[in-house]
Structure formats: C-alpha cells, structure tokens
mmCIF file of C-alpha atoms (C1' of nucleotides) in Angstrom:
data_model
loop_
_atom_site.group_PDB
_atom_site.id
_atom_site.type_symbol
_atom_site.label_atom_id
_atom_site.label_comp_id
_atom_site.label_asym_id
_atom_site.label_seq_id
_atom_site.Cartn_x
_atom_site.Cartn_y
_atom_site.Cartn_z
ATOM 1 C CA MET A 1 243.627 121.775 143.455
ATOM 2 C CA LEU A 2 241.277 124.515 142.394
ATOM 3 C CA SER A 3 243.317 127.627 143.205
ATOM 4 C CA LYS A 4 242.042 130.385 145.475
ATOM 5 C CA LYS A 5 242.344 132.665 142.438
ATOM 6 C CA ALA A 6 239.735 130.546 140.630
ATOM 7 C CA LYS A 7 237.441 130.376 143.580
ATOM 8 C CA TYR A 8 237.745 134.200 143.983
ATOM 9 C CA ALA A 9 236.929 134.741 140.280
ATOM 10 C CA ILE A 10 233.797 132.447 140.502
ATOM 11 C CA LYS A 11 232.654 134.144 143.745
ATOM 12 C CA ALA A 12 233.046 137.592 142.202
ATOM 13 C CA LEU A 13 231.232 136.752 139.131
ATOM 14 C CA ILE A 14 228.350 135.210 141.107
ATOM 15 C CA PHE A 15 228.314 138.273 143.379
ATOM 16 C CA ILE A 16 228.219 140.770 140.353
ATOM 17 C CA ALA A 17 225.700 138.729 138.619
ATOM 18 C CA LYS A 18 223.396 138.563 141.770
ATOM 19 C CA ASP A 19 223.624 142.487 142.033
ATOM 20 C CA ALA A 20 220.053 143.665 141.361
ATOM 21 C CA ASP A 21 220.765 147.078 139.817
ATOM 22 C CA LYS A 22 223.208 147.174 136.995
ATOM 23 C CA SER A 23 225.363 150.092 138.286
ATOM 24 C CA PRO A 24 229.098 149.146 138.403
ATOM 25 C CA LEU A 25 230.324 147.444 141.520
ATOM 26 C CA PRO A 26 233.554 148.716 142.870
ATOM 27 C CA VAL A 27 236.270 146.169 143.858
ATOM 28 C CA SER A 28 236.069 147.376 147.363
ATOM 29 C CA ILE A 29 232.536 146.275 147.979
ATOM 30 C CA ILE A 30 233.022 142.891 146.393
ATOM 31 C CA ALA A 31 236.245 142.388 148.409
ATOM 32 C CA GLU A 32 234.622 143.382 151.631
ATOM 33 C CA ARG A 33 231.421 141.390 151.243
ATOM 34 C CA GLU A 34 233.091 138.189 149.884
ATOM 35 C CA LYS A 35 236.054 138.497 152.213
ATOM 36 C CA ILE A 36 238.624 138.514 149.415
ATOM 37 C CA PRO A 37 241.848 140.430 149.749
ATOM 38 C CA LYS A 38 241.356 143.586 147.670
ATOM 39 C CA LYS A 39 244.497 143.741 145.787
ATOM 40 C CA SER A 40 244.207 140.010 144.833
ATOM 41 C CA LEU A 41 240.598 140.557 143.657
ATOM 42 C CA GLU A 42 241.684 143.645 141.602
ATOM 43 C CA SER A 43 244.147 141.524 139.511
ATOM 44 C CA ILE A 44 241.622 138.904 139.077
ATOM 45 C CA LEU A 45 238.823 141.232 137.968
ATOM 46 C CA LEU A 46 241.333 142.826 135.520
ATOM 47 C CA GLU A 47 241.996 139.448 133.905
ATOM 48 C CA LEU A 48 238.339 138.679 133.659
ATOM 49 C CA ARG A 49 237.888 142.012 132.101
ATOM 50 C CA ASN A 50 240.672 141.451 129.548
ATOM 51 C CA ALA A 51 239.081 138.087 128.657
ATOM 52 C CA GLY A 52 235.793 139.764 128.020
ATOM 53 C CA TYR A 53 233.733 138.710 131.003
ATOM 54 C CA LEU A 54 233.378 142.143 132.549
ATOM 55 C CA TYR A 55 233.089 145.655 131.456
ATOM 56 C CA SER A 56 234.835 148.102 133.745
ATOM 57 C CA LYS A 57 234.139 151.770 134.324
ATOM 58 C CA LYS A 58 236.832 154.044 135.751
ATOM 59 C CA GLY A 59 236.547 157.068 138.130
ATOM 60 C CA ILE A 60 234.008 157.854 140.787
ATOM 61 C CA SER A 61 230.955 155.573 140.700
ATOM 62 C CA GLY A 62 233.095 153.238 138.599
ATOM 63 C CA GLY A 63 233.448 149.491 139.065
ATOM 64 C CA TYR A 64 232.744 146.226 137.223
ATOM 65 C CA VAL A 65 229.602 144.990 135.384
ATOM 66 C CA LEU A 66 229.067 141.599 133.667
ATOM 67 C CA SER A 67 229.504 141.909 129.847
ATOM 68 C CA LYS A 68 227.557 138.728 129.268
ATOM 69 C CA SER A 69 224.448 137.208 130.812
ATOM 70 C CA PRO A 70 225.114 134.690 133.712
ATOM 71 C CA GLU A 71 223.590 132.039 131.554
ATOM 72 C CA GLU A 72 226.297 132.508 128.869
ATOM 73 C CA ILE A 73 229.218 132.235 131.368
ATOM 74 C CA SER A 74 230.223 128.696 131.836
ATOM 75 C CA LEU A 75 232.696 127.501 134.620
ATOM 76 C CA VAL A 76 235.033 126.009 132.198
ATOM 77 C CA GLY A 77 236.294 129.344 130.779
ATOM 78 C CA ILE A 78 236.862 130.782 134.146
ATOM 79 C CA VAL A 79 238.652 127.827 135.487
ATOM 80 C CA ARG A 80 240.797 127.661 132.320
ATOM 81 C CA LEU A 81 241.639 131.361 132.495
ATOM 82 C CA MET A 82 242.599 131.231 136.420
ATOM 83 C CA ASP A 83 244.217 127.903 136.660
ATOM 84 C CA GLY A 84 245.204 126.843 133.077
ATOM 85 C CA PRO A 85 244.445 123.658 131.261
ATOM 86 C CA ILE A 86 241.523 121.345 132.635
ATOM 87 C CA ALA A 87 243.618 118.209 131.938
ATOM 88 C CA ARG A 88 245.709 116.906 134.709
ATOM 89 C CA VAL A 89 248.507 115.795 132.372
ATOM 90 C CA SER A 90 249.753 118.130 129.573
ATOM 91 C CA CYS A 91 249.537 115.415 127.031
ATOM 92 C CA ALA A 92 245.703 115.103 127.684
ATOM 93 C CA SER A 93 245.047 118.739 127.137
ATOM 94 C CA ALA A 94 243.147 119.808 123.976
ATOM 95 C CA PHE A 95 244.090 123.459 124.007
ATOM 96 C CA HIS A 96 247.402 123.348 125.636
ATOM 97 C CA TYR A 97 248.756 120.005 124.393
ATOM 98 C CA ARG A 98 252.387 119.334 125.231
ATOM 99 C CA SER A 99 253.819 115.819 125.509
ATOM 100 C CA CYS A 100 255.036 115.156 129.111
ATOM 101 C CA GLU A 101 258.694 115.603 129.463
ATOM 102 C CA GLU A 102 259.253 112.302 131.300
ATOM 103 C CA CYS A 103 257.260 110.315 128.750
ATOM 104 C CA LEU A 104 259.065 107.455 126.915
ATOM 105 C CA ASP A 105 256.349 106.281 124.577
ATOM 106 C CA GLU A 106 253.264 108.506 124.455
ATOM 107 C CA ALA A 107 251.387 106.337 122.025
ATOM 108 C CA ALA A 108 251.480 103.506 124.504
ATOM 109 C CA CYS A 109 251.064 105.553 127.632
ATOM 110 C CA SER A 110 248.122 104.231 129.687
ATOM 111 C CA ILE A 111 248.341 107.137 132.124
ATOM 112 C CA LYS A 112 247.433 109.425 129.256
ATOM 113 C CA LYS A 113 244.468 107.226 128.352
ATOM 114 C CA VAL A 114 243.090 107.318 131.816
ATOM 115 C CA TYR A 115 243.657 111.061 132.193
ATOM 116 C CA LEU A 116 241.871 111.656 128.790
ATOM 117 C CA LYS A 117 238.742 110.110 130.099
ATOM 118 C CA ILE A 118 238.996 112.103 133.379
ATOM 119 C CA ARG A 119 239.400 115.285 131.474
ATOM 120 C CA GLU A 120 236.469 114.496 129.337
ATOM 121 C CA GLU A 121 234.263 114.109 132.400
ATOM 122 C CA GLU A 122 235.458 117.181 134.113
ATOM 123 C CA LEU A 123 235.128 119.234 130.924
ATOM 124 C CA LYS A 124 231.672 118.057 130.549
ATOM 125 C CA ILE A 125 230.602 119.077 134.074
ATOM 126 C CA LEU A 126 232.323 122.506 133.898
ATOM 127 C CA SER A 127 230.963 123.437 130.524
ATOM 128 C CA GLU A 128 227.526 122.445 131.357
ATOM 129 C CA THR A 129 227.460 124.672 134.475
ATOM 130 C CA SER A 130 226.957 128.433 134.146
ATOM 131 C CA ILE A 131 227.078 131.208 136.598
ATOM 132 C CA ALA A 132 223.321 131.272 136.447
ATOM 133 C CA ASP A 133 223.177 127.610 137.359
ATOM 134 C CA MET A 134 225.403 128.325 140.309
ATOM 135 C CA ILE A 135 223.164 131.056 141.565
ATOM 136 C CA SER A 136 219.985 128.929 141.317
ATOM 137 C CA ASN A 137 221.843 126.157 143.043
ATOM 138 C CA GLU A 138 222.744 128.373 146.007
ATOM 139 C CA GLN A 139 219.048 129.548 146.300
ATOM 140 C CA LEU A 140 217.905 126.002 146.023
ATOM 141 C CA THR A 141 219.981 125.126 149.009
ATOM 142 C CA SER A 142 218.812 128.071 151.129
ATOM 143 C CA CYS A 143 215.170 126.961 150.120
ATOM 144 C CA ASN A 144 215.718 123.455 151.301
ATOM 145 C CA LEU A 145 217.123 124.745 154.575
ATOM 146 C CA ILE A 146 213.969 126.824 155.184
ATOM 147 C CA LEU A 147 211.825 123.801 154.258
ATOM 148 C CA GLU A 148 213.755 121.583 156.645
ATOM 149 C CA HIS A 149 213.086 123.938 159.460
ATOM 150 C CA ALA A 150 209.395 124.460 158.560
ATOM 151 C CA MET B 1 248.212 118.521 137.781
ATOM 152 C CA LEU B 2 249.226 114.872 138.387
ATOM 153 C CA SER B 3 252.740 115.236 139.772
ATOM 154 C CA LYS B 4 255.825 113.550 138.412
ATOM 155 C CA LYS B 5 255.945 111.596 141.682
ATOM 156 C CA ALA B 6 252.701 110.049 141.045
ATOM 157 C CA LYS B 7 253.553 109.325 137.408
ATOM 158 C CA TYR B 8 256.878 107.830 138.505
ATOM 159 C CA ALA B 9 255.056 105.647 141.039
ATOM 160 C CA ILE B 10 252.595 104.324 138.505
ATOM 161 C CA LYS B 11 255.333 103.701 135.916
ATOM 162 C CA ALA B 12 257.460 101.789 138.481
ATOM 163 C CA LEU B 13 254.619 99.712 139.572
ATOM 164 C CA ILE B 14 253.779 98.808 135.918
ATOM 165 C CA PHE B 15 257.426 98.060 135.404
ATOM 166 C CA ILE B 16 257.601 95.734 138.293
ATOM 167 C CA ALA B 17 254.331 94.034 137.572
ATOM 168 C CA LYS B 18 255.598 93.395 134.024
ATOM 169 C CA ASP B 19 258.716 91.760 135.191
ATOM 170 C CA ALA B 20 258.378 88.151 134.331
ATOM 171 C CA ASP B 21 260.414 86.417 137.000
ATOM 172 C CA LYS B 22 259.508 87.340 140.496
ATOM 173 C CA SER B 23 263.127 88.023 141.763
ATOM 174 C CA PRO B 24 263.555 91.475 143.408
ATOM 175 C CA LEU B 25 264.119 94.343 141.140
ATOM 176 C CA PRO B 26 266.735 96.836 142.312
ATOM 177 C CA VAL B 27 265.914 100.608 142.182
ATOM 178 C CA SER B 28 268.838 101.240 139.812
ATOM 179 C CA ILE B 29 267.271 99.018 137.164
ATOM 180 C CA ILE B 30 263.884 100.522 137.300
ATOM 181 C CA ALA B 31 265.472 104.068 137.273
ATOM 182 C CA GLU B 32 267.615 103.390 134.376
ATOM 183 C CA ARG B 33 264.997 101.746 132.206
ATOM 184 C CA GLU B 34 262.242 104.172 133.043
ATOM 185 C CA LYS B 35 264.506 107.159 132.992
ATOM 186 C CA ILE B 36 263.603 108.228 136.506
ATOM 187 C CA PRO B 37 266.011 109.990 138.747
ATOM 188 C CA LYS B 38 267.327 107.246 141.036
ATOM 189 C CA LYS B 39 267.124 109.127 144.353
ATOM 190 C CA SER B 40 263.489 110.307 143.552
ATOM 191 C CA LEU B 41 262.481 106.813 142.734
ATOM 192 C CA GLU B 42 264.086 105.535 145.938
ATOM 193 C CA SER B 43 261.919 107.677 148.080
ATOM 194 C CA ILE B 44 258.778 106.888 146.112
ATOM 195 C CA LEU B 45 259.290 103.091 146.167
ATOM 196 C CA LEU B 46 260.020 103.536 150.003
ATOM 197 C CA GLU B 47 256.574 105.060 150.345
ATOM 198 C CA LEU B 48 254.908 102.494 148.288
ATOM 199 C CA ARG B 49 256.530 99.855 150.352
ATOM 200 C CA ASN B 50 255.423 101.473 153.643
ATOM 201 C CA ALA B 51 251.930 101.680 152.188
ATOM 202 C CA GLY B 52 251.819 97.954 151.530
ATOM 203 C CA TYR B 53 252.147 97.862 147.769
ATOM 204 C CA LEU B 54 255.710 96.514 147.724
ATOM 205 C CA TYR B 55 257.847 94.057 149.536
ATOM 206 C CA SER B 56 261.495 95.055 149.790
ATOM 207 C CA LYS B 57 264.611 92.897 150.153
ATOM 208 C CA LYS B 58 267.911 94.340 151.389
ATOM 209 C CA GLY B 59 271.448 93.440 150.529
ATOM 210 C CA ILE B 60 272.998 92.001 147.501
ATOM 211 C CA SER B 61 270.407 90.711 144.915
ATOM 212 C CA GLY B 62 267.862 92.791 146.889
ATOM 213 C CA GLY B 63 265.201 95.049 145.460
ATOM 214 C CA TYR B 64 261.451 95.510 145.165
ATOM 215 C CA VAL B 65 258.549 92.941 144.453
ATOM 216 C CA LEU B 66 254.903 93.599 144.221
ATOM 217 C CA SER B 67 253.185 92.560 147.460
ATOM 218 C CA LYS B 68 249.624 92.368 145.730
ATOM 219 C CA SER B 69 248.573 91.058 142.280
ATOM 220 C CA PRO B 70 248.373 93.810 139.586
ATOM 221 C CA GLU B 71 244.605 93.346 139.477
ATOM 222 C CA GLU B 72 244.343 94.259 143.081
ATOM 223 C CA ILE B 73 246.133 97.546 142.686
ATOM 224 C CA SER B 74 243.877 100.401 141.625
ATOM 225 C CA LEU B 75 245.125 103.763 140.509
ATOM 226 C CA VAL B 76 243.165 105.589 143.112
ATOM 227 C CA GLY B 77 245.284 104.468 146.108
ATOM 228 C CA ILE B 78 248.540 105.318 144.268
ATOM 229 C CA VAL B 79 247.288 108.768 143.333
ATOM 230 C CA ARG B 80 246.000 109.468 146.821
ATOM 231 C CA LEU B 81 249.257 108.345 148.395
ATOM 232 C CA MET B 82 251.408 110.322 146.045
ATOM 233 C CA ASP B 83 249.419 113.532 145.418
ATOM 234 C CA GLY B 84 246.809 113.582 148.231
ATOM 235 C CA PRO B 85 243.171 113.791 147.918
ATOM 236 C CA ILE B 86 241.305 113.246 144.761
ATOM 237 C CA ALA B 87 239.005 116.187 145.128
ATOM 238 C CA ARG B 88 240.015 119.547 143.842
ATOM 239 C CA VAL B 89 238.571 121.488 146.789
ATOM 240 C CA SER B 90 239.056 120.208 150.386
ATOM 241 C CA CYS B 91 235.361 120.450 151.226
ATOM 242 C CA ALA B 92 234.670 117.913 148.506
ATOM 243 C CA SER B 93 237.050 115.298 149.917
ATOM 244 C CA ALA B 94 235.750 112.189 151.622
ATOM 245 C CA PHE B 95 238.905 111.042 153.420
ATOM 246 C CA HIS B 96 240.537 114.480 153.962
ATOM 247 C CA TYR B 97 237.555 116.732 154.425
ATOM 248 C CA ARG B 98 238.374 120.237 155.463
ATOM 249 C CA SER B 99 236.071 123.187 154.969
ATOM 250 C CA CYS B 100 237.739 125.711 152.679
ATOM 251 C CA GLU B 101 239.338 128.508 154.608
ATOM 252 C CA GLU B 102 237.970 131.176 152.375
ATOM 253 C CA CYS B 103 234.388 129.745 152.452
ATOM 254 C CA LEU B 104 231.612 131.909 153.918
ATOM 255 C CA ASP B 105 228.730 129.560 153.610
ATOM 256 C CA GLU B 106 229.475 125.929 152.953
ATOM 257 C CA ALA B 107 225.991 124.750 152.884
ATOM 258 C CA ALA B 108 225.018 127.062 150.004
ATOM 259 C CA CYS B 109 228.285 126.843 148.190
ATOM 260 C CA SER B 110 227.746 125.884 144.583
ATOM 261 C CA ILE B 111 231.495 125.437 143.978
ATOM 262 C CA LYS B 112 231.400 122.626 146.371
ATOM 263 C CA LYS B 113 228.476 121.030 144.697
ATOM 264 C CA VAL B 114 230.127 121.122 141.253
ATOM 265 C CA TYR B 115 233.302 119.769 142.607
ATOM 266 C CA LEU B 116 231.667 116.857 144.405
ATOM 267 C CA LYS B 117 230.474 115.753 141.031
ATOM 268 C CA ILE B 118 233.711 116.104 139.473
ATOM 269 C CA ARG B 119 235.391 114.199 142.231
ATOM 270 C CA GLU B 120 232.759 111.401 141.950
ATOM 271 C CA GLU B 121 233.504 110.975 138.255
ATOM 272 C CA GLU B 122 237.377 111.009 138.739
ATOM 273 C CA LEU B 123 237.190 108.603 141.703
ATOM 274 C CA LYS B 124 235.042 106.137 139.645
ATOM 275 C CA ILE B 125 237.572 106.153 136.869
ATOM 276 C CA LEU B 126 240.631 105.959 139.140
ATOM 277 C CA SER B 127 239.107 103.069 141.260
ATOM 278 C CA GLU B 128 238.040 101.060 138.229
ATOM 279 C CA THR B 129 241.534 101.179 136.703
ATOM 280 C CA SER B 130 243.979 98.606 137.953
ATOM 281 C CA ILE B 131 247.758 98.202 137.139
ATOM 282 C CA ALA B 132 246.854 95.138 135.244
ATOM 283 C CA ASP B 133 244.354 97.192 133.120
ATOM 284 C CA MET B 134 247.162 99.713 132.522
ATOM 285 C CA ILE B 135 249.426 96.978 131.169
ATOM 286 C CA SER B 136 246.889 95.366 128.896
ATOM 287 C CA ASN B 137 245.985 98.860 127.643
ATOM 288 C CA GLU B 138 249.649 99.392 126.728
ATOM 289 C CA GLN B 139 249.865 96.081 124.936
ATOM 290 C CA LEU B 140 246.655 96.782 123.199
ATOM 291 C CA THR B 141 248.037 99.965 121.768
ATOM 292 C CA SER B 142 251.231 98.377 120.415
ATOM 293 C CA CYS B 143 248.992 95.655 119.031
ATOM 294 C CA ASN B 144 246.940 98.383 117.138
ATOM 295 C CA LEU B 145 250.133 99.864 115.862
ATOM 296 C CA ILE B 146 251.302 96.559 114.466
ATOM 297 C CA LEU B 147 247.883 95.986 113.005
ATOM 298 C CA GLU B 148 248.009 99.508 111.379
ATOM 299 C CA HIS B 149 251.293 98.772 109.751
ATOM 300 C CA ALA B 150 250.223 95.323 108.632
ATOM 301 C "C1'" DT C 1 284.323 90.182 155.635
ATOM 302 C "C1'" DA C 2 283.439 92.635 151.497
ATOM 303 C "C1'" DT C 3 279.775 94.068 148.597
ATOM 304 C "C1'" DA C 4 275.623 95.772 146.895
ATOM 305 C "C1'" DA C 5 271.481 96.923 147.876
ATOM 306 C "C1'" DT C 6 267.908 99.553 150.895
ATOM 307 C "C1'" DT C 7 266.932 103.080 154.446
ATOM 308 C "C1'" DC C 8 266.819 107.579 156.414
ATOM 309 C "C1'" DT C 9 267.909 112.463 157.052
ATOM 310 C "C1'" DA C 10 268.947 116.665 155.188
ATOM 311 C "C1'" DT C 11 269.097 120.197 151.869
ATOM 312 C "C1'" DA C 12 269.457 122.623 147.436
ATOM 313 C "C1'" DA C 13 267.146 124.370 143.376
ATOM 314 C "C1'" DT C 14 263.090 125.557 141.168
ATOM 315 C "C1'" DA C 15 258.448 126.806 140.446
ATOM 316 C "C1'" DT C 16 253.967 128.241 141.849
ATOM 317 C "C1'" DC C 17 250.680 130.561 144.635
ATOM 318 C "C1'" DC C 18 249.117 134.258 147.258
ATOM 319 C "C1'" DA C 19 249.115 138.787 149.038
ATOM 320 C "C1'" DT C 20 250.894 143.411 149.147
ATOM 321 C "C1'" DA C 21 252.897 147.968 147.802
ATOM 322 C "C1'" DG C 22 252.832 151.935 145.335
ATOM 323 C "C1'" DA C 23 252.626 154.882 141.359
ATOM 324 C "C1'" DA C 24 249.989 156.179 137.038
ATOM 325 C "C1'" DT C 25 245.763 156.865 134.754
ATOM 326 C "C1'" DT C 26 241.105 157.803 134.208
ATOM 327 C "C1'" DA C 27 236.506 159.990 134.617
ATOM 328 C "C1'" DC C 28 232.951 161.784 137.207
ATOM 329 C "C1'" DT C 29 231.155 165.687 140.090
ATOM 330 C "C1'" DA C 30 231.077 169.614 142.909
ATOM 331 C "C1'" DT D 1 238.903 173.143 136.551
ATOM 332 C "C1'" DA D 2 240.400 170.975 140.703
ATOM 333 C "C1'" DG D 3 239.631 167.164 143.714
ATOM 334 C "C1'" DT D 4 238.231 162.684 144.456
ATOM 335 C "C1'" DA D 5 237.616 157.845 143.908
ATOM 336 C "C1'" DA D 6 237.997 154.560 141.263
ATOM 337 C "C1'" DT D 7 240.721 151.364 137.756
ATOM 338 C "C1'" DT D 8 245.148 150.117 135.733
ATOM 339 C "C1'" DC D 9 249.800 148.449 135.726
ATOM 340 C "C1'" DT D 10 254.261 146.779 137.338
ATOM 341 C "C1'" DA D 11 257.014 144.975 140.706
ATOM 342 C "C1'" DT D 12 258.179 142.249 144.579
ATOM 343 C "C1'" DG D 13 258.010 139.788 149.027
ATOM 344 C "C1'" DG D 14 257.168 135.514 151.370
ATOM 345 C "C1'" DA D 15 255.263 131.066 151.964
ATOM 346 C "C1'" DT D 16 254.578 126.546 150.179
ATOM 347 C "C1'" DA D 17 255.210 122.609 147.263
ATOM 348 C "C1'" DT D 18 257.684 120.017 144.104
ATOM 349 C "C1'" DT D 19 261.653 117.864 142.321
ATOM 350 C "C1'" DA D 20 266.202 116.458 142.512
ATOM 351 C "C1'" DT D 21 270.535 115.611 144.979
ATOM 352 C "C1'" DA D 22 273.934 114.172 148.686
ATOM 353 C "C1'" DG D 23 275.709 111.402 151.970
ATOM 354 C "C1'" DA D 24 275.781 108.425 155.846
ATOM 355 C "C1'" DA D 25 273.685 104.357 158.213
ATOM 356 C "C1'" DT D 26 271.886 99.879 157.910
ATOM 357 C "C1'" DT D 27 271.059 95.354 156.295
ATOM 358 C "C1'" DA D 28 271.576 90.798 154.123
ATOM 359 C "C1'" DT D 29 273.871 87.900 151.115
ATOM 360 C "C1'" DA D 30 277.705 85.553 148.821
#
DNA sequence: TATAATTCTATAATATCCATAGAATTACTA
DNA sequence: TAGTAATTCTATGGATATTATAGAATTATA
C-alpha cells in the first residue's frame, strides 16, 4: 500500500506548488488546510528538504518553498523517498536490489520475472507523472464537474 | 511488498502442480522441499483450500491436491487472497473500494487517478499469468542456462 | 486401534507505520 | 537586543500487520 506518509508528501508538494505567491509556507498552514497531523508533516517536509525538493526558511515568516519547478518533480522520486523501492519484491528492485531471503533459485524464479514486469509498468507511470501533471489533472476534474452541471 | 505468505502460496501451488502423480502431497514434504516453515505453510494451504484452490485429504497418506488445472489458476486470485486488494490505495480498488480516510476531495484526487492506472496494469499482468505459465517460465530458464553452457 | 495426517485456536516475536512530545536552534522584527 | 515564531532534531509511545510457533482436537486409513 501507498503509505500515508507518501500521500501526505504528495499532497504537501501539490499544495506548495499551487501557492501563487512564492513566499514561504509554514508547516502549520499546510497541515491545517490539508488536514495532516502537524508533527507528521514536519518530519515529512524535513525529509523532502534534505532530498532537495524544498528550500526552507527559518524564523518568523519562515516556511517551505519548492526548490524545483513542479514540472521537474516526478512522483517516482517522492514515492521512493517516502516508501522505499518501487518493486514489490526486493530481487526486482533496480536501486535496492537484494535477493529474497526465502529464495531457493533466483535464476529460475518466475515470481521475480512477473514482478519485474509489474515494476517496469509502475515505474513508467510514476516517472511520467509530475507534480504539475497532478495539478492540471485536479483542475481538469473540477472543470468537468462544472461542465456536467452546466 | 509482496508478503512471504503470498510467495509461499505461489511456491506451494507450483510445487503441487509440478508433482507428477496425483496422490496427495503432505504439508511436511512441501515445507521441507521448499524450505517453508511448516506451521506457516499449514495455515496458508488451509486458506487456499477454503478458497477452492486445493482439495485436502485427511489421515494417513493424506495431503493436498490441486482442485483446478494449473492453467486455470491465475496469480491475481492468489495474491488477492493472501495479501488483499491489488490496488495500492483503497479508493482505487474495485473489489474492496473504500475512500481513503485522509482524502478531502476524492473526485479531484490526482493520486487516485495515477493509482487507478497502476492498478490496471498490475491487474492485467497478474490475471494473464497462470501457475502453468509460471512453471513453463521456470523450465524455460533452466533450458536457457543449459544452452548457455552448451 | 494405532498412526499420521489435517484442522483449529491461541500466542509470541518482530517489524513497520503513524502520531506525539519536547527541547534546541535559527532568523526576523519591533 | 530581546522576543517571537518558525524550523530542526531526537526520542518514544501505541497501534497494526506480519511471521513464526505451540499444542490440542479431529479425521481417515491401514
């Protein structure tokens, strides 16, 4: 399952990206508006900052700002950072390869082969989707809803 | 991650399917040969039996036999039974749909949209792969290995 | 009737996830 | 320069899920 941590991270990045003026957004505002527990969000934004997604400013009128453009931030990096490898079995992971502890014959393992395919598909979708895509996708939906009611 | 439970279930079904004579296979044999903790395997085979994948025979010379042909058993059912829904977010699940507790606006949620696509791809692969496919895939590999060394 | 298997319930051990607490640090501003 | 409001950092509690284990009850065959 996609963890809450990852969902919170994605939501926070979208929220920050949508913020019109580029003044830093304090954790408290994001937490309140997105209904995310403040302390949890704090540690998530810290991780995102350390990974280079955000720039943070301390003190009064401090907060977080994107350090890349929304087009440059793809989901795959966020999900990897928050939830670890994309692959569902460790032997199918490119960056965190580890042979499965219960595996008897990895070369012949058909589970590995199936999950390599699955990983590939998921990777493709996650790398092709940026925060900017997510935002336009949201707006597309509200647009459709307005049209439906028109 | 794919749980050990699911891996054990797949391995056990492959093992039973590969067994030439159709006399029941006792848990102890499968556990020993596949290096699966016997008691864990016991509960897994029980679940598979209750779900209709296996027929069990009690008493001496008892054990488990497939109740369908390997061609008819697709991975998707096994994985669902062992690990729950295929979808990585509950709102993207067809059989176990539940709106995510932290969701503020599901209609506009772009996370849901991305993970609907991912679910679809994974579902496709898992439903198209049968236990019979897994077995021929294994044999294909050992064949390749032999050819490589020839 | 003894044996060897499944069936069932309970529980221990471990790991992961999520949320919270609180103190230290930083930087703006009045 | 003192006060304030924010980030930073470390530690921990609690819930849940996963995996493995234990042991007694049941069943069917030889």
